PDB file of C-alpha atoms in Angstrom:
ATOM      1  CA  MET G   1      -0.088  -0.050   0.025  1.00 96.00           C
ATOM      2  CA  ASN G   2       1.317   3.462  -0.940  1.00 97.00           C
ATOM      3  CA  ILE G   3       0.151   6.142   1.525  1.00 96.00           C
ATOM      4  CA  HIS G   4       0.274   9.930   1.052  1.00 94.00           C
ATOM      5  CA  LEU G   5       0.609  12.052   4.135  1.00 93.00           C
ATOM      6  CA  GLU G   6      -1.032  15.528   4.168  1.00 93.00           C
ATOM      7  CA  ASN G   7      -0.337  18.397   6.542  1.00 89.00           C
ATOM      8  CA  VAL G   8       2.691  16.602   8.045  1.00 85.00           C
ATOM      9  CA  ASP G   9       6.186  17.810   8.505  1.00 77.00           C
ATOM     10  CA  VAL G  10       8.250  14.810   9.598  1.00 70.00           C
ATOM     11  CA  SER G  11      11.259  17.296  10.322  1.00 68.00           C
ATOM     12  CA  SER G  12       9.229  18.926  13.132  1.00 69.00           C
ATOM     13  CA  ASN G  13       9.390  17.841  16.833  1.00 65.00           C
ATOM     14  CA  SER G  14       5.689  18.729  17.470  1.00 69.00           C
ATOM     15  CA  GLY G  15       3.479  15.962  18.754  1.00 68.00           C
ATOM     16  CA  PRO G  16       1.505  15.284  15.437  1.00 77.00           C
ATOM     17  CA  ASN G  17       4.596  15.543  13.305  1.00 79.00           C
ATOM     18  CA  SER G  18       6.781  13.345  15.504  1.00 82.00           C
ATOM     19  CA  PHE G  19       3.979  10.695  15.433  1.00 90.00           C
ATOM     20  CA  GLY G  20       4.115  10.991  11.629  1.00 90.00           C
ATOM     21  CA  ARG G  21       7.770   9.913  11.661  1.00 91.00           C
ATOM     22  CA  LYS G  22       6.943   7.040  13.851  1.00 94.00           C
ATOM     23  CA  LEU G  23       4.146   5.980  11.479  1.00 95.00           C
ATOM     24  CA  VAL G  24       6.270   6.134   8.409  1.00 95.00           C
ATOM     25  CA  LYS G  25       8.822   4.037  10.262  1.00 96.00           C
ATOM     26  CA  TYR G  26       6.566   1.260  11.586  1.00 97.00           C
ATOM     27  CA  MET G  27       4.062   1.059   8.800  1.00 97.00           C
ATOM     28  CA  GLY G  28       7.218   0.926   6.382  1.00 97.00           C
ATOM     29  CA  GLY G  29       8.264  -2.068   8.544  1.00 97.00           C
ATOM     30  CA  LEU G  30       4.927  -3.712   7.523  1.00 97.00           C
ATOM     31  CA  GLY G  31       5.821  -3.245   3.889  1.00 97.00           C
ATOM     32  CA  HIS G  32       3.954  -0.039   3.114  1.00 98.00           C
ATOM     33  CA  LYS G  33       5.423   2.994   1.238  1.00 97.00           C
ATOM     34  CA  PHE G  34       5.211   6.816   1.639  1.00 95.00           C
ATOM     35  CA  ASP G  35       6.174   7.656  -1.901  1.00 94.00           C
ATOM     36  CA  ILE G  36       4.684  10.938  -3.166  1.00 90.00           C
ATOM     37  CA  SER G  37       6.113  10.371  -6.644  1.00 94.00           C
ATOM     38  CA  GLN G  38       3.725   7.378  -7.118  1.00 94.00           C
ATOM     39  CA  LYS G  39       0.057   7.050  -7.016  1.00 93.00           C
ATOM     40  CA  ALA G  40      -1.463   6.748  -3.637  1.00 94.00           C
ATOM     41  CA  ASP G  41      -3.727   4.009  -2.385  1.00 95.00           C
ATOM     42  CA  VAL G  42      -4.731   5.934   0.595  1.00 96.00           C
ATOM     43  CA  SER G  43      -4.365   9.619   1.597  1.00 96.00           C
ATOM     44  CA  LEU G  44      -3.944  10.387   5.400  1.00 96.00           C
ATOM     45  CA  ALA G  45      -4.443  13.945   6.394  1.00 96.00           C
ATOM     46  CA  PHE G  46      -3.376  15.022   9.793  1.00 95.00           C
ATOM     47  CA  ILE G  47      -6.117  17.237  11.308  1.00 95.00           C
ATOM     48  CA  GLN G  48      -7.240  18.704   7.998  1.00 95.00           C
ATOM     49  CA  SER G  49      -6.747  18.137   4.220  1.00 93.00           C
ATOM     50  CA  VAL G  50      -4.868  20.725   2.229  1.00 81.00           C
ATOM     51  CA  ARG G  51      -6.365  19.520  -1.088  1.00 80.00           C
ATOM     52  CA  GLU G  52      -9.724  20.112  -2.571  1.00 74.00           C
ATOM     53  CA  GLU G  53     -10.113  16.882  -4.585  1.00 77.00           C
ATOM     54  CA  HIS G  54      -8.926  13.425  -3.778  1.00 78.00           C
ATOM     55  CA  SER G  55      -8.715  10.434  -6.241  1.00 83.00           C
ATOM     56  CA  THR G  56      -7.988   8.002  -3.589  1.00 93.00           C
ATOM     57  CA  PRO G  57      -9.644   7.217  -0.323  1.00 95.00           C
ATOM     58  CA  LEU G  58      -9.042  10.059   2.306  1.00 97.00           C
ATOM     59  CA  ILE G  59      -8.577   9.268   6.025  1.00 97.00           C
ATOM     60  CA  GLN G  60      -8.456  12.010   8.533  1.00 98.00           C
ATOM     61  CA  ARG G  61      -6.445  11.789  11.684  1.00 97.00           C
ATOM     62  CA  LEU G  62      -7.859  13.966  14.423  1.00 95.00           C
ATOM     63  CA  ASP G  63      -5.806  14.937  17.435  1.00 87.00           C
ATOM     64  CA  GLY G  64      -8.385  17.327  18.781  1.00 91.00           C
ATOM     65  CA  ILE G  65     -10.761  20.170  17.721  1.00 97.00           C
ATOM     66  CA  TYR G  66     -11.148  23.756  19.075  1.00 97.00           C
ATOM     67  CA  PHE G  67     -13.709  24.614  21.742  1.00 98.00           C
ATOM     68  CA  ASN G  68     -11.942  27.582  23.659  1.00 98.00           C
ATOM     69  CA  THR G  69     -14.564  30.400  24.153  1.00 98.00           C
ATOM     70  CA  SER G  70     -11.737  32.830  24.237  1.00 97.00           C
ATOM     71  CA  GLN G  71     -11.024  32.179  20.606  1.00 97.00           C
ATOM     72  CA  ASN G  72     -13.214  32.001  17.518  1.00 98.00           C
ATOM     73  CA  TYR G  73     -13.430  28.171  17.738  1.00 98.00           C
ATOM     74  CA  LYS G  74     -15.955  27.840  15.054  1.00 97.00           C
ATOM     75  CA  VAL G  75     -13.707  29.568  12.468  1.00 98.00           C
ATOM     76  CA  GLN G  76     -10.725  27.561  13.594  1.00 97.00           C
ATOM     77  CA  ASN G  77     -12.816  24.366  13.315  1.00 98.00           C
ATOM     78  CA  TYR G  78     -14.206  25.268   9.751  1.00 97.00           C
ATOM     79  CA  PHE G  79     -11.472  23.513   7.563  1.00 96.00           C
ATOM     80  CA  ILE G  80     -11.181  20.604  10.055  1.00 97.00           C
ATOM     81  CA  GLU G  81     -14.937  19.954   9.810  1.00 98.00           C
ATOM     82  CA  GLU G  82     -14.964  20.297   6.095  1.00 96.00           C
ATOM     83  CA  THR G  83     -12.366  17.465   5.985  1.00 96.00           C
ATOM     84  CA  TYR G  84     -14.352  15.509   8.456  1.00 97.00           C
ATOM     85  CA  LYS G  85     -17.449  15.799   6.152  1.00 96.00           C
ATOM     86  CA  LYS G  86     -15.666  14.505   3.071  1.00 95.00           C
ATOM     87  CA  ALA G  87     -13.301  11.995   4.612  1.00 97.00           C
ATOM     88  CA  ASP G  88     -13.845   8.332   3.913  1.00 97.00           C
ATOM     89  CA  GLY G  89     -12.698   7.458   7.416  1.00 98.00           C
ATOM     90  CA  ILE G  90     -11.669   9.078  10.673  1.00 98.00           C
ATOM     91  CA  VAL G  91      -9.012   7.976  13.120  1.00 98.00           C
ATOM     92  CA  PHE G  92      -9.585   9.379  16.738  1.00 98.00           C
ATOM     93  CA  GLN G  93      -6.692   9.171  19.116  1.00 96.00           C
ATOM     94  CA  SER G  94      -8.912   8.493  22.039  1.00 97.00           C
ATOM     95  CA  ASN G  95     -12.446   7.802  23.132  1.00 97.00           C
ATOM     96  CA  PHE G  96     -12.533  11.214  24.612  1.00 98.00           C
ATOM     97  CA  ASN G  97     -11.581  12.699  21.191  1.00 97.00           C
ATOM     98  CA  LYS G  98     -14.283  10.714  19.325  1.00 98.00           C
ATOM     99  CA  GLU G  99     -16.958  11.816  22.008  1.00 97.00           C
ATOM    100  CA  LEU G 100     -15.780  15.468  21.531  1.00 98.00           C
ATOM    101  CA  THR G 101     -15.881  15.356  17.726  1.00 98.00           C
ATOM    102  CA  PHE G 102     -19.204  13.653  17.548  1.00 98.00           C
ATOM    103  CA  LYS G 103     -20.761  16.333  19.843  1.00 97.00           C
ATOM    104  CA  PHE G 104     -19.355  19.255  17.639  1.00 98.00           C
ATOM    105  CA  PHE G 105     -19.428  17.713  14.248  1.00 98.00           C
ATOM    106  CA  GLY G 106     -21.935  14.885  14.473  1.00 98.00           C
ATOM    107  CA  PRO G 107     -21.286  11.233  14.133  1.00 98.00           C
ATOM    108  CA  HIS G 108     -19.178   9.660  11.287  1.00 98.00           C
ATOM    109  CA  ASP G 109     -20.113   6.254   9.786  1.00 96.00           C
ATOM    110  CA  ASN G 110     -16.614   4.961   9.464  1.00 98.00           C
ATOM    111  CA  TYR G 111     -14.107   5.458  12.275  1.00 98.00           C
ATOM    112  CA  SER G 112     -11.371   3.842  14.449  1.00 98.00           C
ATOM    113  CA  ILE G 113     -10.087   4.808  17.799  1.00 98.00           C
ATOM    114  CA  ILE G 114      -6.219   4.240  17.639  1.00 98.00           C
ATOM    115  CA  HIS G 115      -4.197   5.515  20.522  1.00 97.00           C
ATOM    116  CA  ASN G 116      -0.783   6.929  19.881  1.00 96.00           C
ATOM    117  CA  GLY G 117       2.231   4.562  20.139  1.00 97.00           C
ATOM    118  CA  ALA G 118       5.756   4.756  21.283  1.00 97.00           C
ATOM    119  CA  ASP G 119       8.838   3.906  19.214  1.00 97.00           C
ATOM    120  CA  ILE G 120       9.928   1.090  21.530  1.00 97.00           C
ATOM    121  CA  GLU G 121      12.937   0.249  19.345  1.00 96.00           C
ATOM    122  CA  ARG G 122      14.460   3.725  19.493  1.00 96.00           C
ATOM    123  CA  ILE G 123      13.694   4.107  23.160  1.00 97.00           C
ATOM    124  CA  SER G 124      15.493   0.837  23.808  1.00 96.00           C
ATOM    125  CA  ASN G 125      18.531   2.072  22.025  1.00 95.00           C
ATOM    126  CA  THR G 126      18.704   5.351  23.904  1.00 92.00           C
ATOM    127  CA  GLU G 127      21.030   5.551  26.929  1.00 86.00           C
ATOM    128  CA  ARG G 128      19.588   6.368  30.318  1.00 77.00           C
ATOM    129  CA  PHE G 129      21.739   9.333  31.051  1.00 71.00           C
ATOM    130  CA  LEU G 130      20.931  12.582  32.875  1.00 70.00           C
ATOM    131  CA  LYS G 131      23.191  14.675  35.038  1.00 72.00           C
ATOM    132  CA  TYR G 132      21.807  16.024  38.289  1.00 76.00           C
ATOM    133  CA  PRO G 133      23.353  16.669  41.750  1.00 76.00           C
ATOM    134  CA  ASP G 134      24.215  13.653  43.728  1.00 80.00           C
ATOM    135  CA  LYS G 135      22.070  14.884  46.649  1.00 88.00           C
ATOM    136  CA  PHE G 136      19.043  13.793  44.784  1.00 92.00           C
ATOM    137  CA  SER G 137      18.108  10.140  44.698  1.00 92.00           C
ATOM    138  CA  GLU G 138      15.148  10.383  42.367  1.00 94.00           C
ATOM    139  CA  VAL G 139      13.966  12.473  39.528  1.00 96.00           C
ATOM    140  CA  TRP G 140      10.415  13.380  38.574  1.00 97.00           C
ATOM    141  CA  CYS G 141       9.697  15.247  35.336  1.00 98.00           C
ATOM    142  CA  CYS G 142       7.186  16.833  32.867  1.00 98.00           C
ATOM    143  CA  ALA G 143       7.292  17.990  29.301  1.00 97.00           C
ATOM    144  CA  SER G 144       4.927  19.908  27.086  1.00 95.00           C
ATOM    145  CA  SER G 145       4.269  22.866  24.750  1.00 92.00           C
ATOM    146  CA  TRP G 146       3.421  24.959  27.764  1.00 96.00           C
ATOM    147  CA  ARG G 147       0.098  26.857  27.659  1.00 96.00           C
ATOM    148  CA  PRO G 148      -2.213  27.541  30.487  1.00 97.00           C
ATOM    149  CA  HIS G 149      -4.397  24.398  30.291  1.00 98.00           C
ATOM    150  CA  LYS G 150      -1.193  22.210  30.517  1.00 98.00           C
ATOM    151  CA  ARG G 151      -1.147  23.264  34.101  1.00 98.00           C
ATOM    152  CA  LEU G 152       2.677  23.580  34.724  1.00 98.00           C
ATOM    153  CA  ASP G 153       2.038  25.325  38.217  1.00 97.00           C
ATOM    154  CA  ASP G 154      -0.147  22.303  39.175  1.00 98.00           C
ATOM    155  CA  ASN G 155       2.456  19.855  38.091  1.00 98.00           C
ATOM    156  CA  ILE G 156       5.093  21.575  40.256  1.00 98.00           C
ATOM    157  CA  ARG G 157       2.700  21.855  43.173  1.00 98.00           C
ATOM    158  CA  TYR G 158       1.901  18.132  42.902  1.00 98.00           C
ATOM    159  CA  PHE G 159       5.625  17.439  42.944  1.00 98.00           C
ATOM    160  CA  PHE G 160       6.266  19.633  46.117  1.00 98.00           C
ATOM    161  CA  GLU G 161       3.414  17.936  47.852  1.00 98.00           C
ATOM    162  CA  HIS G 162       4.093  14.249  46.870  1.00 98.00           C
ATOM    163  CA  ALA G 163       7.750  13.691  46.252  1.00 98.00           C
ATOM    164  CA  SER G 164      10.330  13.096  48.887  1.00 97.00           C
ATOM    165  CA  LYS G 165      12.774  15.856  49.884  1.00 96.00           C
ATOM    166  CA  ASP G 166      15.608  14.240  48.075  1.00 95.00           C
ATOM    167  CA  THR G 167      13.807  14.287  44.747  1.00 97.00           C
ATOM    168  CA  CYS G 168      14.291  16.755  42.003  1.00 97.00           C
ATOM    169  CA  PHE G 169      11.753  17.938  39.317  1.00 97.00           C
ATOM    170  CA  VAL G 170      12.828  18.447  35.753  1.00 96.00           C
ATOM    171  CA  VAL G 171      10.760  20.507  33.370  1.00 97.00           C
ATOM    172  CA  ALA G 172      11.329  20.181  29.559  1.00 96.00           C
ATOM    173  CA  GLY G 173       9.738  22.671  27.086  1.00 95.00           C
ATOM    174  CA  LYS G 174       9.906  26.399  26.631  1.00 95.00           C
ATOM    175  CA  VAL G 175       8.671  28.173  29.928  1.00 97.00           C
ATOM    176  CA  GLN G 176       7.835  31.847  30.204  1.00 92.00           C
ATOM    177  CA  LYS G 177       7.892  32.083  34.045  1.00 91.00           C
ATOM    178  CA  ARG G 178      10.232  30.043  36.079  1.00 96.00           C
ATOM    179  CA  ILE G 179      10.134  29.426  39.838  1.00 95.00           C
ATOM    180  CA  ASN G 180      13.486  29.700  41.689  1.00 95.00           C
ATOM    181  CA  ASP G 181      13.800  26.494  43.732  1.00 97.00           C
ATOM    182  CA  PRO G 182      16.933  24.313  44.083  1.00 95.00           C
ATOM    183  CA  ARG G 183      14.863  21.220  43.430  1.00 96.00           C
ATOM    184  CA  VAL G 184      13.336  22.429  40.216  1.00 97.00           C
ATOM    185  CA  PHE G 185      15.295  22.308  36.851  1.00 95.00           C
ATOM    186  CA  TYR G 186      14.376  23.675  33.518  1.00 96.00           C
ATOM    187  CA  LEU G 187      15.811  22.260  30.241  1.00 94.00           C
ATOM    188  CA  GLY G 188      14.081  24.352  27.682  1.00 95.00           C
ATOM    189  CA  GLU G 189      13.207  22.669  24.280  1.00 93.00           C
ATOM    190  CA  ILE G 190      15.270  19.645  23.745  1.00 92.00           C
ATOM    191  CA  GLU G 191      15.481  16.875  21.055  1.00 90.00           C
ATOM    192  CA  GLN G 192      13.587  13.768  21.140  1.00 90.00           C
ATOM    193  CA  ASP G 193      16.419  11.438  22.238  1.00 92.00           C
ATOM    194  CA  ASP G 194      17.157  13.825  25.129  1.00 93.00           C
ATOM    195  CA  LEU G 195      13.536  13.508  26.086  1.00 94.00           C
ATOM    196  CA  TYR G 196      13.840   9.700  26.171  1.00 95.00           C
ATOM    197  CA  LYS G 197      17.047  10.103  28.289  1.00 95.00           C
ATOM    198  CA  LEU G 198      15.077  12.280  30.717  1.00 95.00           C
ATOM    199  CA  TYR G 199      12.146   9.840  31.004  1.00 96.00           C
ATOM    200  CA  LYS G 200      14.342   6.903  31.425  1.00 95.00           C
ATOM    201  CA  ALA G 201      16.124   8.628  34.313  1.00 93.00           C
ATOM    202  CA  SER G 202      12.787   9.558  35.967  1.00 95.00           C
ATOM    203  CA  THR G 203      10.373   7.547  38.123  1.00 96.00           C
ATOM    204  CA  HIS G 204       7.294   9.801  37.658  1.00 98.00           C
ATOM    205  CA  PHE G 205       5.940  11.854  34.752  1.00 98.00           C
ATOM    206  CA  ILE G 206       3.347  14.344  35.675  1.00 98.00           C
ATOM    207  CA  HIS G 207       0.812  15.584  33.039  1.00 98.00           C
ATOM    208  CA  LEU G 208      -2.091  17.218  34.780  1.00 98.00           C
ATOM    209  CA  ALA G 209      -3.335  19.070  31.536  1.00 98.00           C
ATOM    210  CA  TRP G 210      -6.996  19.771  31.316  1.00 98.00           C
ATOM    211  CA  LEU G 211      -8.935  18.217  28.449  1.00 98.00           C
ATOM    212  CA  ASP G 212      -5.958  16.825  26.648  1.00 97.00           C
ATOM    213  CA  HIS G 213      -6.529  14.122  23.949  1.00 94.00           C
ATOM    214  CA  CYS G 214      -3.753  11.609  23.623  1.00 94.00           C
ATOM    215  CA  PRO G 215      -0.473  13.340  24.465  1.00 93.00           C
ATOM    216  CA  ASN G 216       2.556  11.672  22.822  1.00 92.00           C
ATOM    217  CA  VAL G 217       4.791  12.723  25.723  1.00 95.00           C
ATOM    218  CA  VAL G 218       2.791  10.592  28.067  1.00 97.00           C
ATOM    219  CA  VAL G 219       2.826   7.648  25.815  1.00 96.00           C
ATOM    220  CA  ASP G 220       6.721   7.871  25.498  1.00 96.00           C
ATOM    221  CA  ALA G 221       7.295   8.584  29.188  1.00 97.00           C
ATOM    222  CA  ARG G 222       5.209   5.468  30.088  1.00 98.00           C
ATOM    223  CA  ALA G 223       7.152   3.523  27.498  1.00 97.00           C
ATOM    224  CA  CYS G 224      10.285   4.587  29.256  1.00 97.00           C
ATOM    225  CA  GLY G 225       9.109   3.262  32.606  1.00 97.00           C
ATOM    226  CA  CYS G 226       7.605   6.378  34.224  1.00 98.00           C
ATOM    227  CA  LYS G 227       4.627   6.176  36.389  1.00 98.00           C
ATOM    228  CA  ILE G 228       2.090   8.725  35.047  1.00 98.00           C
ATOM    229  CA  VAL G 229       0.313  11.222  37.057  1.00 98.00           C
ATOM    230  CA  CYS G 230      -2.576  12.879  35.088  1.00 98.00           C
ATOM    231  CA  SER G 231      -6.103  14.276  35.298  1.00 98.00           C
ATOM    232  CA  SER G 232      -9.316  12.361  34.697  1.00 98.00           C
ATOM    233  CA  ALA G 233     -10.718  15.123  32.468  1.00 98.00           C
ATOM    234  CA  GLY G 234      -9.785  14.300  28.849  1.00 97.00           C
ATOM    235  CA  GLY G 235      -8.153  11.306  27.125  1.00 97.00           C
ATOM    236  CA  THR G 236      -4.734  11.211  28.889  1.00 98.00           C
ATOM    237  CA  LYS G 237      -6.071   8.570  31.473  1.00 98.00           C
ATOM    238  CA  GLU G 238      -6.726   6.141  28.492  1.00 98.00           C
ATOM    239  CA  ILE G 239      -2.836   5.857  27.938  1.00 98.00           C
ATOM    240  CA  ALA G 240      -1.667   6.306  31.570  1.00 98.00           C
ATOM    241  CA  GLY G 241      -1.695   2.633  32.401  1.00 97.00           C
ATOM    242  CA  LEU G 242      -3.125   0.658  35.298  1.00 97.00           C
ATOM    243  CA  ASP G 243      -0.559   1.938  37.678  1.00 97.00           C
ATOM    244  CA  GLY G 244      -1.186   5.560  36.704  1.00 97.00           C
ATOM    245  CA  ILE G 245      -2.308   8.107  39.402  1.00 98.00           C
ATOM    246  CA  ILE G 246      -5.529   9.752  38.218  1.00 98.00           C
ATOM    247  CA  ILE G 247      -6.613  12.952  39.764  1.00 98.00           C
ATOM    248  CA  GLU G 248     -10.484  13.141  39.483  1.00 98.00           C
ATOM    249  CA  GLU G 249     -12.183  16.178  38.132  1.00 98.00           C
ATOM    250  CA  GLU G 250     -15.797  16.918  37.323  1.00 96.00           C
ATOM    251  CA  ARG G 251     -16.905  15.397  34.105  1.00 95.00           C
ATOM    252  CA  TRP G 252     -16.986  17.860  31.206  1.00 97.00           C
ATOM    253  CA  ASP G 253     -20.306  18.258  29.347  1.00 96.00           C
ATOM    254  CA  PHE G 254     -18.565  18.874  25.959  1.00 97.00           C
ATOM    255  CA  LYS G 255     -19.797  22.406  25.798  1.00 97.00           C
ATOM    256  CA  PRO G 256     -17.345  25.210  24.780  1.00 98.00           C
ATOM    257  CA  VAL G 257     -15.257  26.325  27.652  1.00 98.00           C
ATOM    258  CA  GLU G 258     -12.588  28.979  28.590  1.00 98.00           C
ATOM    259  CA  LEU G 259      -9.805  26.426  27.974  1.00 98.00           C
ATOM    260  CA  TYR G 260      -6.951  28.546  29.318  1.00 97.00           C
ATOM    261  CA  ASN G 261      -8.807  29.075  32.664  1.00 98.00           C
ATOM    262  CA  PRO G 262      -8.821  25.496  34.107  1.00 98.00           C
ATOM    263  CA  PRO G 263     -10.548  24.579  37.302  1.00 97.00           C
ATOM    264  CA  GLU G 264      -8.505  24.017  40.532  1.00 97.00           C
ATOM    265  CA  LEU G 265      -7.268  20.491  41.249  1.00 98.00           C
ATOM    266  CA  ASP G 266      -7.864  18.646  44.601  1.00 98.00           C
ATOM    267  CA  PHE G 267      -4.973  16.162  44.781  1.00 98.00           C
ATOM    268  CA  SER G 268      -6.799  14.212  47.433  1.00 97.00           C
ATOM    269  CA  ARG G 269      -9.365  13.035  44.805  1.00 97.00           C
ATOM    270  CA  ASN G 270      -7.087  10.380  43.253  1.00 95.00           C
ATOM    271  CA  ILE G 271      -8.600   7.251  41.735  1.00 96.00           C
ATOM    272  CA  LYS G 272      -7.545   3.972  40.287  1.00 94.00           C
ATOM    273  CA  ASN G 273      -7.138   3.775  36.482  1.00 97.00           C
ATOM    274  CA  THR G 274      -9.297   1.170  34.527  1.00 96.00           C
ATOM    275  CA  TRP G 275      -7.668   1.801  31.240  1.00 97.00           C
ATOM    276  CA  ASN G 276      -4.872  -0.456  30.069  1.00 95.00           C
ATOM    277  CA  ILE G 277      -4.035   0.389  26.514  1.00 94.00           C
ATOM    278  CA  SER G 278      -0.854  -0.813  24.759  1.00 93.00           C
ATOM    279  CA  TYR G 279       1.683   1.875  23.962  1.00 94.00           C
ATOM    280  CA  ASN G 280       3.736  -0.120  21.418  1.00 96.00           C
ATOM    281  CA  MET G 281       4.081   1.588  17.952  1.00 97.00           C
ATOM    282  CA  LYS G 282       4.055  -1.765  16.221  1.00 97.00           C
ATOM    283  CA  ARG G 283       0.492  -2.418  17.411  1.00 97.00           C
ATOM    284  CA  THR G 284      -0.493   1.151  16.489  1.00 97.00           C
ATOM    285  CA  ALA G 285       0.896   0.844  12.941  1.00 98.00           C
ATOM    286  CA  LYS G 286      -0.986  -2.599  12.559  1.00 98.00           C
ATOM    287  CA  GLN G 287      -4.247  -0.847  13.557  1.00 98.00           C
ATOM    288  CA  TYR G 288      -3.772   1.915  10.982  1.00 98.00           C
ATOM    289  CA  GLU G 289      -3.065  -0.835   8.397  1.00 98.00           C
ATOM    290  CA  ASN G 290      -6.276  -2.706   9.280  1.00 98.00           C
ATOM    291  CA  PHE G 291      -8.337   0.437   9.208  1.00 98.00           C
ATOM    292  CA  PHE G 292      -6.862   1.472   5.861  1.00 98.00           C
ATOM    293  CA  THR G 293      -7.586  -1.954   4.364  1.00 97.00           C
ATOM    294  CA  SER G 294     -11.267  -2.092   5.686  1.00 97.00           C
ATOM    295  CA  THR G 295     -11.936   1.334   4.512  1.00 97.00           C
ATOM    296  CA  THR G 296     -10.669   0.618   0.929  1.00 94.00           C
ATOM    297  CA  ARG G 297     -12.679  -2.671   0.882  1.00 93.00           C
ATOM    298  CA  LYS G 298     -15.862  -0.777   1.889  1.00 90.00           C
ATOM    299  CA  LEU G 299     -15.322   1.684  -0.908  1.00 90.00           C
ATOM    300  CA  ASP G 300     -14.786  -1.078  -3.530  1.00 87.00           C
ATOM    301  CA  SER G 301     -17.773  -3.110  -2.582  1.00 78.00           C
TER     302      SER G 301
END
């Protein structure tokens, strides 16, 4: 099968684009091609299609839609919804993502829920290496493209309230406002392999983001052996593992909200996770293959 990717930049380190690299690698391992010089059997558009016409089946991969009342979310969603309407199949990254999209755009008659996967092969070949003062016996960490709903302040607060005094906290990603504390370190934006090194050196990964969908950083951190701490609101809990620590929040009614003004968290409201989704990219690639195949068969019948 020859697959054309749309709206993907495999040279970028953003979540969707880094996933695109993994998909090319692991579907390539299944014998598929991503050759734009040859006719496609399937087109896979990340978020929205950039072409008006398609001569091959179009699959849309959704990693979320807009619902922030502080922005013009209807305009932001316009081209995403147009792609949704004309797509022959939809890949949702989580059950939460599917429920949200169905609420805003209406049901789609051909879809698959395929959670993001981690590049286990690359992770296993990455050294566990991170320099930090000898006085710290343990490392906790977090990583994101930091915006208010990602709740960096809550991540740090959880660390201070739950980690031992000889544990340090490492923050990856560009941060506008830093706190000055000898136990908290900031790495800024770092390359993917350095993120893996950080995760492999850490025991806990904190991701208390509000209404996140299926963050690749959580999948990768879990694959590196971290215990995940996350919110119950959104799709992150679906990939956090049975040993994940889930902070319970009020269930969202899927109505537009002020996303950058998340509610306060009560850390005493932690619950057991019931989700146990595989994080192996090999499985994820196979699920994409199966969905592409079943979609093309439906269109041919």
